[in-house]
Coordinates of C-alpha atoms in Angstrom, one line a residue:
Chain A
X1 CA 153.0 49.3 144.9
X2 CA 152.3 50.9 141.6
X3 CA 149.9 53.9 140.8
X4 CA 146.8 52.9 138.7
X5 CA 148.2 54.5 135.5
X6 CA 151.3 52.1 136.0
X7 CA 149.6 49.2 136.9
X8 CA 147.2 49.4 133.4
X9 CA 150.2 50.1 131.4
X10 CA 151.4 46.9 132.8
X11 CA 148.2 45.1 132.4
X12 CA 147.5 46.3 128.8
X13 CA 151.4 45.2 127.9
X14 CA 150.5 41.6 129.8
X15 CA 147.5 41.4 127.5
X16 CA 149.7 41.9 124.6
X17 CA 151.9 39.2 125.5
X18 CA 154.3 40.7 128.2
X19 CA 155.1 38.7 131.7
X20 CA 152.0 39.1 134.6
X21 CA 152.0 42.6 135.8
X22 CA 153.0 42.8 139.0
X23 CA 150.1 42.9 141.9
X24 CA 148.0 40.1 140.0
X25 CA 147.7 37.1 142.2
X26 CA 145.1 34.5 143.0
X27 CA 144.3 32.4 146.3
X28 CA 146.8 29.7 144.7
X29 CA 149.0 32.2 143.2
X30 CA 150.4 30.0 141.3
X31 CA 147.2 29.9 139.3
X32 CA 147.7 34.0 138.6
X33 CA 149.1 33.2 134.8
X34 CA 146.4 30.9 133.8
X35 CA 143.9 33.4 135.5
X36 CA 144.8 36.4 133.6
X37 CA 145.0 34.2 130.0
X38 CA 141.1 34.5 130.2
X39 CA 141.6 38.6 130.2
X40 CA 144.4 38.3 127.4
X41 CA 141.7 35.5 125.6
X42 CA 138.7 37.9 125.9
X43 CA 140.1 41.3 124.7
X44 CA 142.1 38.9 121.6
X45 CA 138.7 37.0 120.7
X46 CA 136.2 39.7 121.2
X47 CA 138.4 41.8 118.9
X48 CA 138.9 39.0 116.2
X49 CA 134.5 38.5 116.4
X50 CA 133.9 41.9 116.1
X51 CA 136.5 41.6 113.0
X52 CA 134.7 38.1 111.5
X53 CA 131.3 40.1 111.5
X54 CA 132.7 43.5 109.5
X55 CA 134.4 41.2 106.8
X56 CA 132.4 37.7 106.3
X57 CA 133.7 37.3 102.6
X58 CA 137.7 37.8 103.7
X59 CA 136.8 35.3 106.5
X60 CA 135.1 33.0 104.1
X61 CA 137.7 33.4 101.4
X62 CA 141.3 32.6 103.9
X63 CA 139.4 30.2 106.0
X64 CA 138.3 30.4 109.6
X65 CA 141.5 29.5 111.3
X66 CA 143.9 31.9 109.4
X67 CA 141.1 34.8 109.8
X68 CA 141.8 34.2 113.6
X69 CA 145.6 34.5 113.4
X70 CA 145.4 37.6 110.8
X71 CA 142.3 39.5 113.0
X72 CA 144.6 39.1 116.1
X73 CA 147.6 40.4 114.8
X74 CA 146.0 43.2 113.1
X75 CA 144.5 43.9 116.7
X76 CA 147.1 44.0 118.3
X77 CA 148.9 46.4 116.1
X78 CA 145.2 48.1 115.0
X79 CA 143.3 48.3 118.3
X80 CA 140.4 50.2 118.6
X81 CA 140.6 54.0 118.9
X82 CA 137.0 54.0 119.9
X83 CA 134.3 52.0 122.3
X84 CA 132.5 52.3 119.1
X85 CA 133.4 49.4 117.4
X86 CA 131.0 49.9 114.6
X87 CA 133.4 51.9 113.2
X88 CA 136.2 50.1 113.3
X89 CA 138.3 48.3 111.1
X90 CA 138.6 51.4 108.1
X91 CA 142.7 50.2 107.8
X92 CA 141.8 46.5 107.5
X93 CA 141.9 46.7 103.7
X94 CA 145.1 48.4 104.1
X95 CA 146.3 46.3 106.8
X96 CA 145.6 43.3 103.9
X97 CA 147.1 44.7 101.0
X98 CA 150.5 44.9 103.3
X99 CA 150.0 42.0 104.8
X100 CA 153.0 38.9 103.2
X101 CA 151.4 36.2 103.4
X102 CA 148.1 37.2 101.2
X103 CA 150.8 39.0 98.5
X104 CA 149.3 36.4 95.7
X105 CA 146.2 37.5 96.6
X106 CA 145.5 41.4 95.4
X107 CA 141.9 41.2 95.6
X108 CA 141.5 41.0 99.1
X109 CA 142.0 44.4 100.1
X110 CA 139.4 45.3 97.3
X111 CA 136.8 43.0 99.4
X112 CA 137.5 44.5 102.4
X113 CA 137.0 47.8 101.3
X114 CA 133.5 46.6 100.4
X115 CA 132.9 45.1 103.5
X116 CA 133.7 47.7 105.5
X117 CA 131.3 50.4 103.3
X118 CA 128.8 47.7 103.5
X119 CA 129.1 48.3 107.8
X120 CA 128.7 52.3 107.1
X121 CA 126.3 52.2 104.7
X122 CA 124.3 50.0 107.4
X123 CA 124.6 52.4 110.0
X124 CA 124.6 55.6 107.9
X125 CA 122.1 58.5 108.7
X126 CA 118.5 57.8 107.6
X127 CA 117.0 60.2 104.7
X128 CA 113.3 59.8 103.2
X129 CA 113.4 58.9 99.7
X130 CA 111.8 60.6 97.2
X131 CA 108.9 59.9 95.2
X132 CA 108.5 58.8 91.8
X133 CA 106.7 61.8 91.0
X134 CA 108.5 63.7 93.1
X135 CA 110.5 65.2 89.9
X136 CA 107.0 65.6 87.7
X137 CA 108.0 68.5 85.1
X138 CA 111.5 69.6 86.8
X139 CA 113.6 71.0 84.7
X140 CA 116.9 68.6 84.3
X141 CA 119.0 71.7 83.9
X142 CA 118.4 73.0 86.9
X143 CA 117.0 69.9 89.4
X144 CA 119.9 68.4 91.4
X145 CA 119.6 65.3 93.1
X146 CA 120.7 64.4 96.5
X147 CA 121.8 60.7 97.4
X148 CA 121.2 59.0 100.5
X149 CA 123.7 59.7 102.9
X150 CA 124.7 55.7 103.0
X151 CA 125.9 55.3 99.1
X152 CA 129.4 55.3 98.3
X153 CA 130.8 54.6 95.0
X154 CA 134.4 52.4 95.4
X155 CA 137.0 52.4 92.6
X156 CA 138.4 48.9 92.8
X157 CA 141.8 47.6 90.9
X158 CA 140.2 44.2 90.9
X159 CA 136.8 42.6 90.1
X160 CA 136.0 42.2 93.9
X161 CA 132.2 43.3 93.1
X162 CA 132.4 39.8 91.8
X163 CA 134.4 37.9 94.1
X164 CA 132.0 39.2 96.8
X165 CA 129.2 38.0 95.4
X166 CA 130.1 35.1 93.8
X167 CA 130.5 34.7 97.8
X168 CA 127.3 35.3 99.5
X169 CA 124.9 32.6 100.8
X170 CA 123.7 30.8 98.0
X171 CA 125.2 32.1 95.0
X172 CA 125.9 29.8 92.4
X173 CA 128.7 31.5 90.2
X174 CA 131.5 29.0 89.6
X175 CA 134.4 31.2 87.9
X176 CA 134.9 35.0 87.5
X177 CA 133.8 36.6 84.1
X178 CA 136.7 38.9 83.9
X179 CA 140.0 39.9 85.9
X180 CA 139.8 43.7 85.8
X181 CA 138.9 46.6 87.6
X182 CA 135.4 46.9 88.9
X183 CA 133.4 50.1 90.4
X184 CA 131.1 49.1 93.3
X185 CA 127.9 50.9 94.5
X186 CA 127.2 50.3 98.2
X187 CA 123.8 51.5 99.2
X188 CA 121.1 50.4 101.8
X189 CA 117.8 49.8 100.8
X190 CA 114.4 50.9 102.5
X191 CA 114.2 47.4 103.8
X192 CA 117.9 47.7 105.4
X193 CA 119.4 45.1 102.9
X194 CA 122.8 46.8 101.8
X195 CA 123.3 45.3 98.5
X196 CA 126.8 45.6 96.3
X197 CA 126.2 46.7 92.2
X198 CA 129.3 46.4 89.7
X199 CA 128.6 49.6 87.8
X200 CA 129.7 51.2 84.4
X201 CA 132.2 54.2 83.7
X202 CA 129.4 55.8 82.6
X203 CA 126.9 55.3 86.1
X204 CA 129.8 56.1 88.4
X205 CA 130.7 59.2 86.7
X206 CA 127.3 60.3 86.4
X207 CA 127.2 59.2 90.3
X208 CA 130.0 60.7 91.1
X209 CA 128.7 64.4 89.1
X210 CA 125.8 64.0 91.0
X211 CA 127.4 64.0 94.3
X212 CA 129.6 66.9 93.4
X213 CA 126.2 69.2 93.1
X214 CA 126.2 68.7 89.2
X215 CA 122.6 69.5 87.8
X216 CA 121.3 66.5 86.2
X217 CA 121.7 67.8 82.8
X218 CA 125.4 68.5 83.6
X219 CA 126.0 65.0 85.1
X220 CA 124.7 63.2 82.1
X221 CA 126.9 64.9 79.9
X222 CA 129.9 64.2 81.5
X223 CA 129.0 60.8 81.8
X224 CA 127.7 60.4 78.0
X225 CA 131.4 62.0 77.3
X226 CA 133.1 59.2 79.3
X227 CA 131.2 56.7 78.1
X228 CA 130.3 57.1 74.5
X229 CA 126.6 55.9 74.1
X230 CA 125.3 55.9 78.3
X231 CA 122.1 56.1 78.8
X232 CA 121.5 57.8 81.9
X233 CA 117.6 56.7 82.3
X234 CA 118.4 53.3 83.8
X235 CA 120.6 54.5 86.4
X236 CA 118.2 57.1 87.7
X237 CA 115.6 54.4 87.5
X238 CA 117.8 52.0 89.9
X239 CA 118.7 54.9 91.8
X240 CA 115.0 55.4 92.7
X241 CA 113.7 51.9 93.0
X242 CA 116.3 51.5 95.8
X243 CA 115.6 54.9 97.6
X244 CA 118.5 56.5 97.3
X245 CA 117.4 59.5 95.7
X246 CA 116.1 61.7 98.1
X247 CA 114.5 65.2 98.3
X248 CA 114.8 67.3 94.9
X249 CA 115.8 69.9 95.2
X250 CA 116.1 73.2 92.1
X251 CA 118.9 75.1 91.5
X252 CA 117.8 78.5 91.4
X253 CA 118.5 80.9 88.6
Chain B
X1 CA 111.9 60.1 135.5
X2 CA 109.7 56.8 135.2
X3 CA 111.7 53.6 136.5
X4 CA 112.2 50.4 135.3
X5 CA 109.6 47.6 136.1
X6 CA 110.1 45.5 138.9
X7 CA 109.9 43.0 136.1
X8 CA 111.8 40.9 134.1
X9 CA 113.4 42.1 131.2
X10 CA 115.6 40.6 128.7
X11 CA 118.8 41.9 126.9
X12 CA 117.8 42.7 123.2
X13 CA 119.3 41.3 120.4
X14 CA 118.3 42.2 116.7
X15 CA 117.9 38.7 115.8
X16 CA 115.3 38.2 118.2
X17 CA 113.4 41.5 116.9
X18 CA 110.4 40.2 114.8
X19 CA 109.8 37.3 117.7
X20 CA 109.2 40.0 119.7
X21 CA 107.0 42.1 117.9
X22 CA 104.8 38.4 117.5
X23 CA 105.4 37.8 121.3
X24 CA 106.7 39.5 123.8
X25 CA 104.2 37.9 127.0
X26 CA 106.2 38.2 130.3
X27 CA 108.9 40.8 129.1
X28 CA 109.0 43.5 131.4
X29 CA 111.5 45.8 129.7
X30 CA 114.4 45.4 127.0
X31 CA 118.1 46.3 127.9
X32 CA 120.6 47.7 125.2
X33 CA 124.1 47.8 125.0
X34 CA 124.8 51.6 124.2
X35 CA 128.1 50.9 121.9
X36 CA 125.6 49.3 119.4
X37 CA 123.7 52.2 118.9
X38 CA 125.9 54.5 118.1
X39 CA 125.5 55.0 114.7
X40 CA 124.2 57.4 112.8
X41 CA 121.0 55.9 111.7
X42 CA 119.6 52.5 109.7
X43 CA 118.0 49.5 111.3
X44 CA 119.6 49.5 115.1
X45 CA 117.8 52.9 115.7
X46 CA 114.7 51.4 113.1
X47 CA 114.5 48.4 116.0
X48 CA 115.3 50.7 118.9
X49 CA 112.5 53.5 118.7
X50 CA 109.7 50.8 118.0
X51 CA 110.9 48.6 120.5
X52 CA 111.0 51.7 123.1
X53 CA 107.5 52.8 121.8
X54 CA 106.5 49.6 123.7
X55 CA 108.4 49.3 126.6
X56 CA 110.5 50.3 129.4
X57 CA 114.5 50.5 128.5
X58 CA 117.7 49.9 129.5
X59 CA 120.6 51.6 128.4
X60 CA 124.0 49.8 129.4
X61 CA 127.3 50.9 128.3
X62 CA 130.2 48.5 128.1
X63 CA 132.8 51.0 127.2
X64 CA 133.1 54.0 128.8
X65 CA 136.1 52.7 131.5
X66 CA 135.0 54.0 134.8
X67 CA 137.7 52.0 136.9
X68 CA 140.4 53.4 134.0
X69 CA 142.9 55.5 135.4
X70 CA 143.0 58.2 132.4
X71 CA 140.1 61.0 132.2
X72 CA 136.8 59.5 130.5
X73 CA 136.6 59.9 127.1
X74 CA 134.5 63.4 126.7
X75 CA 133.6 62.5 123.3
X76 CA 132.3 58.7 124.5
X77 CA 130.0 60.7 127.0
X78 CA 128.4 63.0 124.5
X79 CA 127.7 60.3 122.4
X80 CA 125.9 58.8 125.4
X81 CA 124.1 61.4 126.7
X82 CA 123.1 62.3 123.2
X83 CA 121.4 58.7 123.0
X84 CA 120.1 58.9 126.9
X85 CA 118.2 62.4 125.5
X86 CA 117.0 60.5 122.3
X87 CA 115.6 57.5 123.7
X88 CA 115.1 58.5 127.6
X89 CA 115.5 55.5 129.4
X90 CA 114.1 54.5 132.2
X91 CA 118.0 53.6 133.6
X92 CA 121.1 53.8 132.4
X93 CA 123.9 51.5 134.0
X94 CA 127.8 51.0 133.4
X95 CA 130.7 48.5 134.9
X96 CA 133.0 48.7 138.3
X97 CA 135.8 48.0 135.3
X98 CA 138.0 49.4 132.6
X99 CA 138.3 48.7 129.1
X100 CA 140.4 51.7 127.2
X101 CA 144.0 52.4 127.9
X102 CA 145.3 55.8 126.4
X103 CA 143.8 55.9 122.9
X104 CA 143.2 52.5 122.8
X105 CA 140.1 50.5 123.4
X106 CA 140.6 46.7 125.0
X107 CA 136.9 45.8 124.5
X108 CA 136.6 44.0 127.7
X109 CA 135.7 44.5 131.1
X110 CA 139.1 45.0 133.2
X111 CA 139.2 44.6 136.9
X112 CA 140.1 47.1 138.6
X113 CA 142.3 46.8 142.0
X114 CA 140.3 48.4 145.3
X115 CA 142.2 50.9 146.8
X116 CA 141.9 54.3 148.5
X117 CA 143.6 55.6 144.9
X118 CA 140.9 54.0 142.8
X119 CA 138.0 54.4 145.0
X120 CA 138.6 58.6 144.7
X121 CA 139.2 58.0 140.8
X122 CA 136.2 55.9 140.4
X123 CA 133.7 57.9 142.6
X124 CA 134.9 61.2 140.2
X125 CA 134.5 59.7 137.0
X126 CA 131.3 58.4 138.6
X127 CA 130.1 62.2 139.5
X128 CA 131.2 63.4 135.9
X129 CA 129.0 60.8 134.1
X130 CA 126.1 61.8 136.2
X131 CA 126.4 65.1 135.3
X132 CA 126.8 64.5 131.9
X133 CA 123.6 62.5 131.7
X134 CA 121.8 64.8 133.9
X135 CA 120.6 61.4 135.7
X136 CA 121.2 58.9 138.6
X137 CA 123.3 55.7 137.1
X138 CA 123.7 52.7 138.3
X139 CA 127.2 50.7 138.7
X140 CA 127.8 47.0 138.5
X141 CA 129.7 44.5 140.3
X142 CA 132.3 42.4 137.9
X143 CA 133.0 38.6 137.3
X144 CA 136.9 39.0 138.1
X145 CA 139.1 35.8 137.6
X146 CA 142.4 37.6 139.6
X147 CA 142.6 39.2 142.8
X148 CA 145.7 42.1 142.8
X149 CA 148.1 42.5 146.1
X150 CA 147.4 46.0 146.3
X151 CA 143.8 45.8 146.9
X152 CA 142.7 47.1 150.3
X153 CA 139.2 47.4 150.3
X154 CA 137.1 44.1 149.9
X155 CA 135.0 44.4 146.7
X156 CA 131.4 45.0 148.7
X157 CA 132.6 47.8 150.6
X158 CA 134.3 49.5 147.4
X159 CA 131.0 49.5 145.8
X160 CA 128.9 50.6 148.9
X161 CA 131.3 53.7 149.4
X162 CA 131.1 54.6 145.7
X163 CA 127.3 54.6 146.1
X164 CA 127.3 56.2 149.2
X165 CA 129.5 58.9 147.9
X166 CA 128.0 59.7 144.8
X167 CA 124.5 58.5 145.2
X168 CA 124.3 56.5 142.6
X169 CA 122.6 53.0 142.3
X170 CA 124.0 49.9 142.1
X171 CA 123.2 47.0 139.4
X172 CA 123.5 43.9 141.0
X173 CA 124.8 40.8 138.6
X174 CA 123.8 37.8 140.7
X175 CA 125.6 35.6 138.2
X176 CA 128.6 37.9 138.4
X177 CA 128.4 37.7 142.1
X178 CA 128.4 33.9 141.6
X179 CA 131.4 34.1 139.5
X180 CA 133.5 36.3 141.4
X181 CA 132.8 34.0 145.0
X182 CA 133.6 30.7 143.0
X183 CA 137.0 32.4 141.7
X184 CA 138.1 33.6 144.8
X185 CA 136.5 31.0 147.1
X186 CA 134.4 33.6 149.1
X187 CA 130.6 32.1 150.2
X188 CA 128.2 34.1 147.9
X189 CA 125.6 34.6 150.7
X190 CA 128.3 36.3 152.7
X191 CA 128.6 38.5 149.8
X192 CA 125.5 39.1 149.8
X193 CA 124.6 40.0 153.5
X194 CA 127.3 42.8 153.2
X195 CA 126.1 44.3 150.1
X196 CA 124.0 47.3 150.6
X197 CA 120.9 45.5 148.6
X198 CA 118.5 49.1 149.2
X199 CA 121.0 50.6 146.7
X200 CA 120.1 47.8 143.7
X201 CA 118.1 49.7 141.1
X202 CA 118.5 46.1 138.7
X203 CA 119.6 42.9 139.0
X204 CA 121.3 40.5 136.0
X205 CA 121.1 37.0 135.6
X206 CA 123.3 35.6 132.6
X207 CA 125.2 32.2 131.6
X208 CA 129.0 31.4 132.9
X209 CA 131.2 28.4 131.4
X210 CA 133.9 26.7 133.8
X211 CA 136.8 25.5 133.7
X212 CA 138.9 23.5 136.1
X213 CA 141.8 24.5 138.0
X214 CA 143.9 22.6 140.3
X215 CA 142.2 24.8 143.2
X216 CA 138.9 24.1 141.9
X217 CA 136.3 25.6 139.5
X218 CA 137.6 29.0 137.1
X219 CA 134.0 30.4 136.2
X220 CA 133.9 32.7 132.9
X221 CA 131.3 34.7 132.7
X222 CA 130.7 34.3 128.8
X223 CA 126.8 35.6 128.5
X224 CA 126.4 32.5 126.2
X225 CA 124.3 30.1 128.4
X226 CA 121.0 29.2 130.1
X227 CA 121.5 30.8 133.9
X228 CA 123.1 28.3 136.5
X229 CA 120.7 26.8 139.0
X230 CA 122.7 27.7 141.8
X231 CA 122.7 31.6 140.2
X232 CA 118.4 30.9 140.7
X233 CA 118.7 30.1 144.3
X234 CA 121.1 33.2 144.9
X235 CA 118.6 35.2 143.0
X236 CA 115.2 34.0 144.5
X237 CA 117.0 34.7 148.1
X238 CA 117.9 38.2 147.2
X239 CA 114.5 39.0 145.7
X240 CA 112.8 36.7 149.3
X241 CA 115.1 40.0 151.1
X242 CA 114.2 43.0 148.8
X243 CA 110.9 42.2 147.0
X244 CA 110.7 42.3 143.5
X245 CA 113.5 44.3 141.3
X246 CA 113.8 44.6 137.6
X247 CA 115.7 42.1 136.2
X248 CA 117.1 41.2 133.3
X249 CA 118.3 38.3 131.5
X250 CA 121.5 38.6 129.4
X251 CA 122.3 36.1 126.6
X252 CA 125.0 38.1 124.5
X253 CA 126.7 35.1 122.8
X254 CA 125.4 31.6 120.6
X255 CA 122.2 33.2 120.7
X256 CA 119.2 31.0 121.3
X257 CA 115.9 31.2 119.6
X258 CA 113.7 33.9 121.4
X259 CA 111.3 31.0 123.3
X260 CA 114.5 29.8 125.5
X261 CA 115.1 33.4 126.3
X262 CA 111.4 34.0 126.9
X263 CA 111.3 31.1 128.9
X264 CA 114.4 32.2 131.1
X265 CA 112.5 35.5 131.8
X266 CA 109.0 33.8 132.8
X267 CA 111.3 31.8 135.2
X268 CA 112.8 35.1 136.5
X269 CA 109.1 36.4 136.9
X270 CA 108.3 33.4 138.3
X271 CA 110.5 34.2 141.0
X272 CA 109.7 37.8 141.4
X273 CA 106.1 37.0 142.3
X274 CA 106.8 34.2 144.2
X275 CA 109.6 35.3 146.3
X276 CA 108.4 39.4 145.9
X277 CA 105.5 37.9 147.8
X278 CA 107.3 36.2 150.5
X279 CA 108.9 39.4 151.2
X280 CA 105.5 41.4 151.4
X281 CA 104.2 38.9 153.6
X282 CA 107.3 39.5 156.1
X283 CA 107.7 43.4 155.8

């Protein structure tokens, strides 16, 4: 009889769609192969659910039955590296843009990347927000700003800001208002709500400065220089209302 | 270290969270599964720490592959412990099973075959998670839908040797127990009398589906359903032998509203007072 290492290298490949490893029987043995289809069922659908809850708008968008066929086969070529299945799924996007039969449909991999910083933005560390007079006569040369550790800023060849929330529960938008690139701000909230933004060239540079340690004076300017006209007021205003500006903190002289 | 109530307790789910907070009457303790808390921070820990300011908890890992035949993963058991240290539960409890294979994680429980090789492999990785944690754990018996030729050791004494060898507890699942007899045509009660029940630190009571099989019944235990009547009267006789346990209802899948799972834990006290007084009037 085999060792334990060889018999779960034999039971993973049966799982995966090899013969019954040898040793696996039942009372009727002949029963054995419909016995071990609920293991090779369990690890496939457990997988493909813990796929339909990281990307609802993908599932939405191809339909329930070909989510099913494409979450399995990315599991079985993608499996989990990690018991921690919150954090999987980061090649999905990937897995889509490569994926034939969704080649007339470019976007996709743009949702899932949205998706997927939605799940870490959810889960990110926690950080008190600061208040709104918490930069009362600070010197914009020299305050920098820190972000909550959940926002991301995503770069996206397609408007999939739009297409993801043209589908969430009850939104009413009919047709998309454009076909270009779109810049998406994850972020979660106080109240845990992880909203999506569409945001300007002029926001996500100023975002992007912001992150990099530029002083506030430093990050409006580039953004003002990339975007001819930004106003940086309403960002910083969005910014706070949604507690994602935490702590101040001045750069000394 | 406090223990858990010898109460019943029901497995949380965050859907279920502000029912809770409005009632929680006959809820002994709350039961997590470790994976989901795992992250860094945001609502799951949010839930978690107000939840545990109220009541006894479980922590119950699904992934950390005891009956696997590679090392456990080092990294899986810091996360672990560092969550154990954070919220200090009043047990912590993990699988007779496997579910990673080299780097690769299968998401299920595995069965495991029982045999001298695994017993030495299981009662180490056992050991090392105890150590790790700095606590006793307790193991649980599996729903298995196979039985393996090179199994040598029936499934009772497998578990009373890795207790006995480690000194760990044992969580008996009475629905799992239920399962497992069904599949393999064994009599539950027989089971039963060979378990060592003075080992049982908790008990589980979930939902199973079934499906037929020219042999008879194939039960699958799915956590998605009201507990089986004949998984009651197994439960009630165990409690009628050991007084009352903690014990815990798990509903993991098409969640109900929180009164049906309220209601399955008031009949699990039920029976705890009921049967727990039986057994003080005997002993």
């Amino acid at each position: 009889m085999p060792g334990h290492p060889e018999f779960a290298a034999a039971f993973d490949a049966g799982l995966k769609g090899a013969p019954l490893p040898r040793g696996v029987t039942a009372l009727a043995p002949a029963e054995a192969e419909r016995r071990f289809a609920v293991y090779r069922n369990n690890v496939a659908v457990g997988l493909i659910d813990a796929l339909a809850k990281r990307f609802p708008v993908i599932k939405r968008l191809v339909g329930d039955e070909f989510f099913a066929a494409m979450a399995r086969h990315y599991s079985e070529t993608q499996r989990p590296t990690s018991p921690v299945l919150l954090e999987w799924g980061n090649g999905f996007a990937a897995f889509l843009e490569s994926f034939p039969p969704l080649a007339d449909y470019p976007y996709m991999a743009d949702v899932a990347r949205i998706e997927y910083a939605r799940g870490r933005a959810y889960h990110a560390a926690d950080g008190t927000p600061a208040l709104p007079d918490s930069f009362a006569g600070a010197d914009p040369s020299r305050l920098r700003l820190h972000l909550h550790p959940s926002l991301q800023l995503l770069r996206l060849k397609h408007p999939a800001v739009s297409i993801w929330q043209m589908n969430q529960p009850g939104s009413t938008a009919q047709s998309l208002a454009h076909a270009g690139p779109e810049t998406a701000l994850v972020l979660r909230d106080p109240g845990f709500n992880v909203p999506v933004f569409s945001i300007g060239p002029g926001d996500a540079a100023m975002i992007e400065q912001i992150m990099g340690g530029a002083s506030l004076t430093v990050a409006a300017e580039l953004a003002i220089w990339t975007e001819p006209g930004f106003d940086p007021q309403p960002l910083i205003l969005r910014l706070m209302q949604a507690g994602a500006i935490l702590t101040p903190k001045e750069i000394a002289r | 270290m406090r223990s858990l109530p010898k109460a019943a307790g029901v497995g949380f789910k965050p859907e279920h969270f502000d029912a809770i907070r409005r009632d929680a009457a006959s809820v002994g303790f709350f039961e997590v599964h470790a994976e989901n808390y795992m992250g860094a921070g945001g609502l799951p820990h949010a839930q978690l720490a107000a939840l545990r300011a109220d009541f006894a908890l479980s922590i119950h890992g699904v992934g950390l592959s005891i009956g696997g035949p590679g090392p456990l993963n080092t990294d899986h058991l810091a996360r672990l412990a560092r969550l154990c240290n954070r919220y200090e539960p009043e047990s912590f409890s993990e699988h007779l099973a496997w579910s990673s294979h080299g780097t690769e994680y299968l998401n299920d429980l595995l069965p495991v075959p029982y045999t001298d090789e695994t017993l030495a492999l299981v009662c180490d990785h056992v050991d090392q998670v105890q150590e790790a944690l700095g606590r006793r754990m307790l193991l649980e018996n599996p729903s298995t839908y196979v039985l393996f030729e090179q199994s040598t050791i029936p499934e009772v004494e497998f578990l009373s040797e890795v207790s006995r060898r480690t000194g760990c507890g044992l969580l008996l699942d009475v629905n799992n127990v239920f399962v497992t007899c069904t599949n393999h045509r064994i009599d539950p009660r027989a089971w039963l009398a060979a378990f060592p029940l003075d080992r049982v630190g908790e008990i589980h009571l979930g939902g199973h589906d079934e499906e037929a099989l020219p042999s008879g019944p194939l039960l699958i235990d799915t956590h998605g359903a009201a507990v089986a009547d004949p998984v009651w009267a197994l439960y009630a006789e165990v409690i009628k032998c050991t007084g009352a346990l903690p014990t815990l209802v798990e509903w993991d899948n098409d969640l109900p509203e929180w009164p049906v799972l309220q209601a399955e834990a008031r009949r699990a006290s039920r029976i705890l007072e009921q049967q727990g007084a039986t057994y003080a009037r005997a002993s």
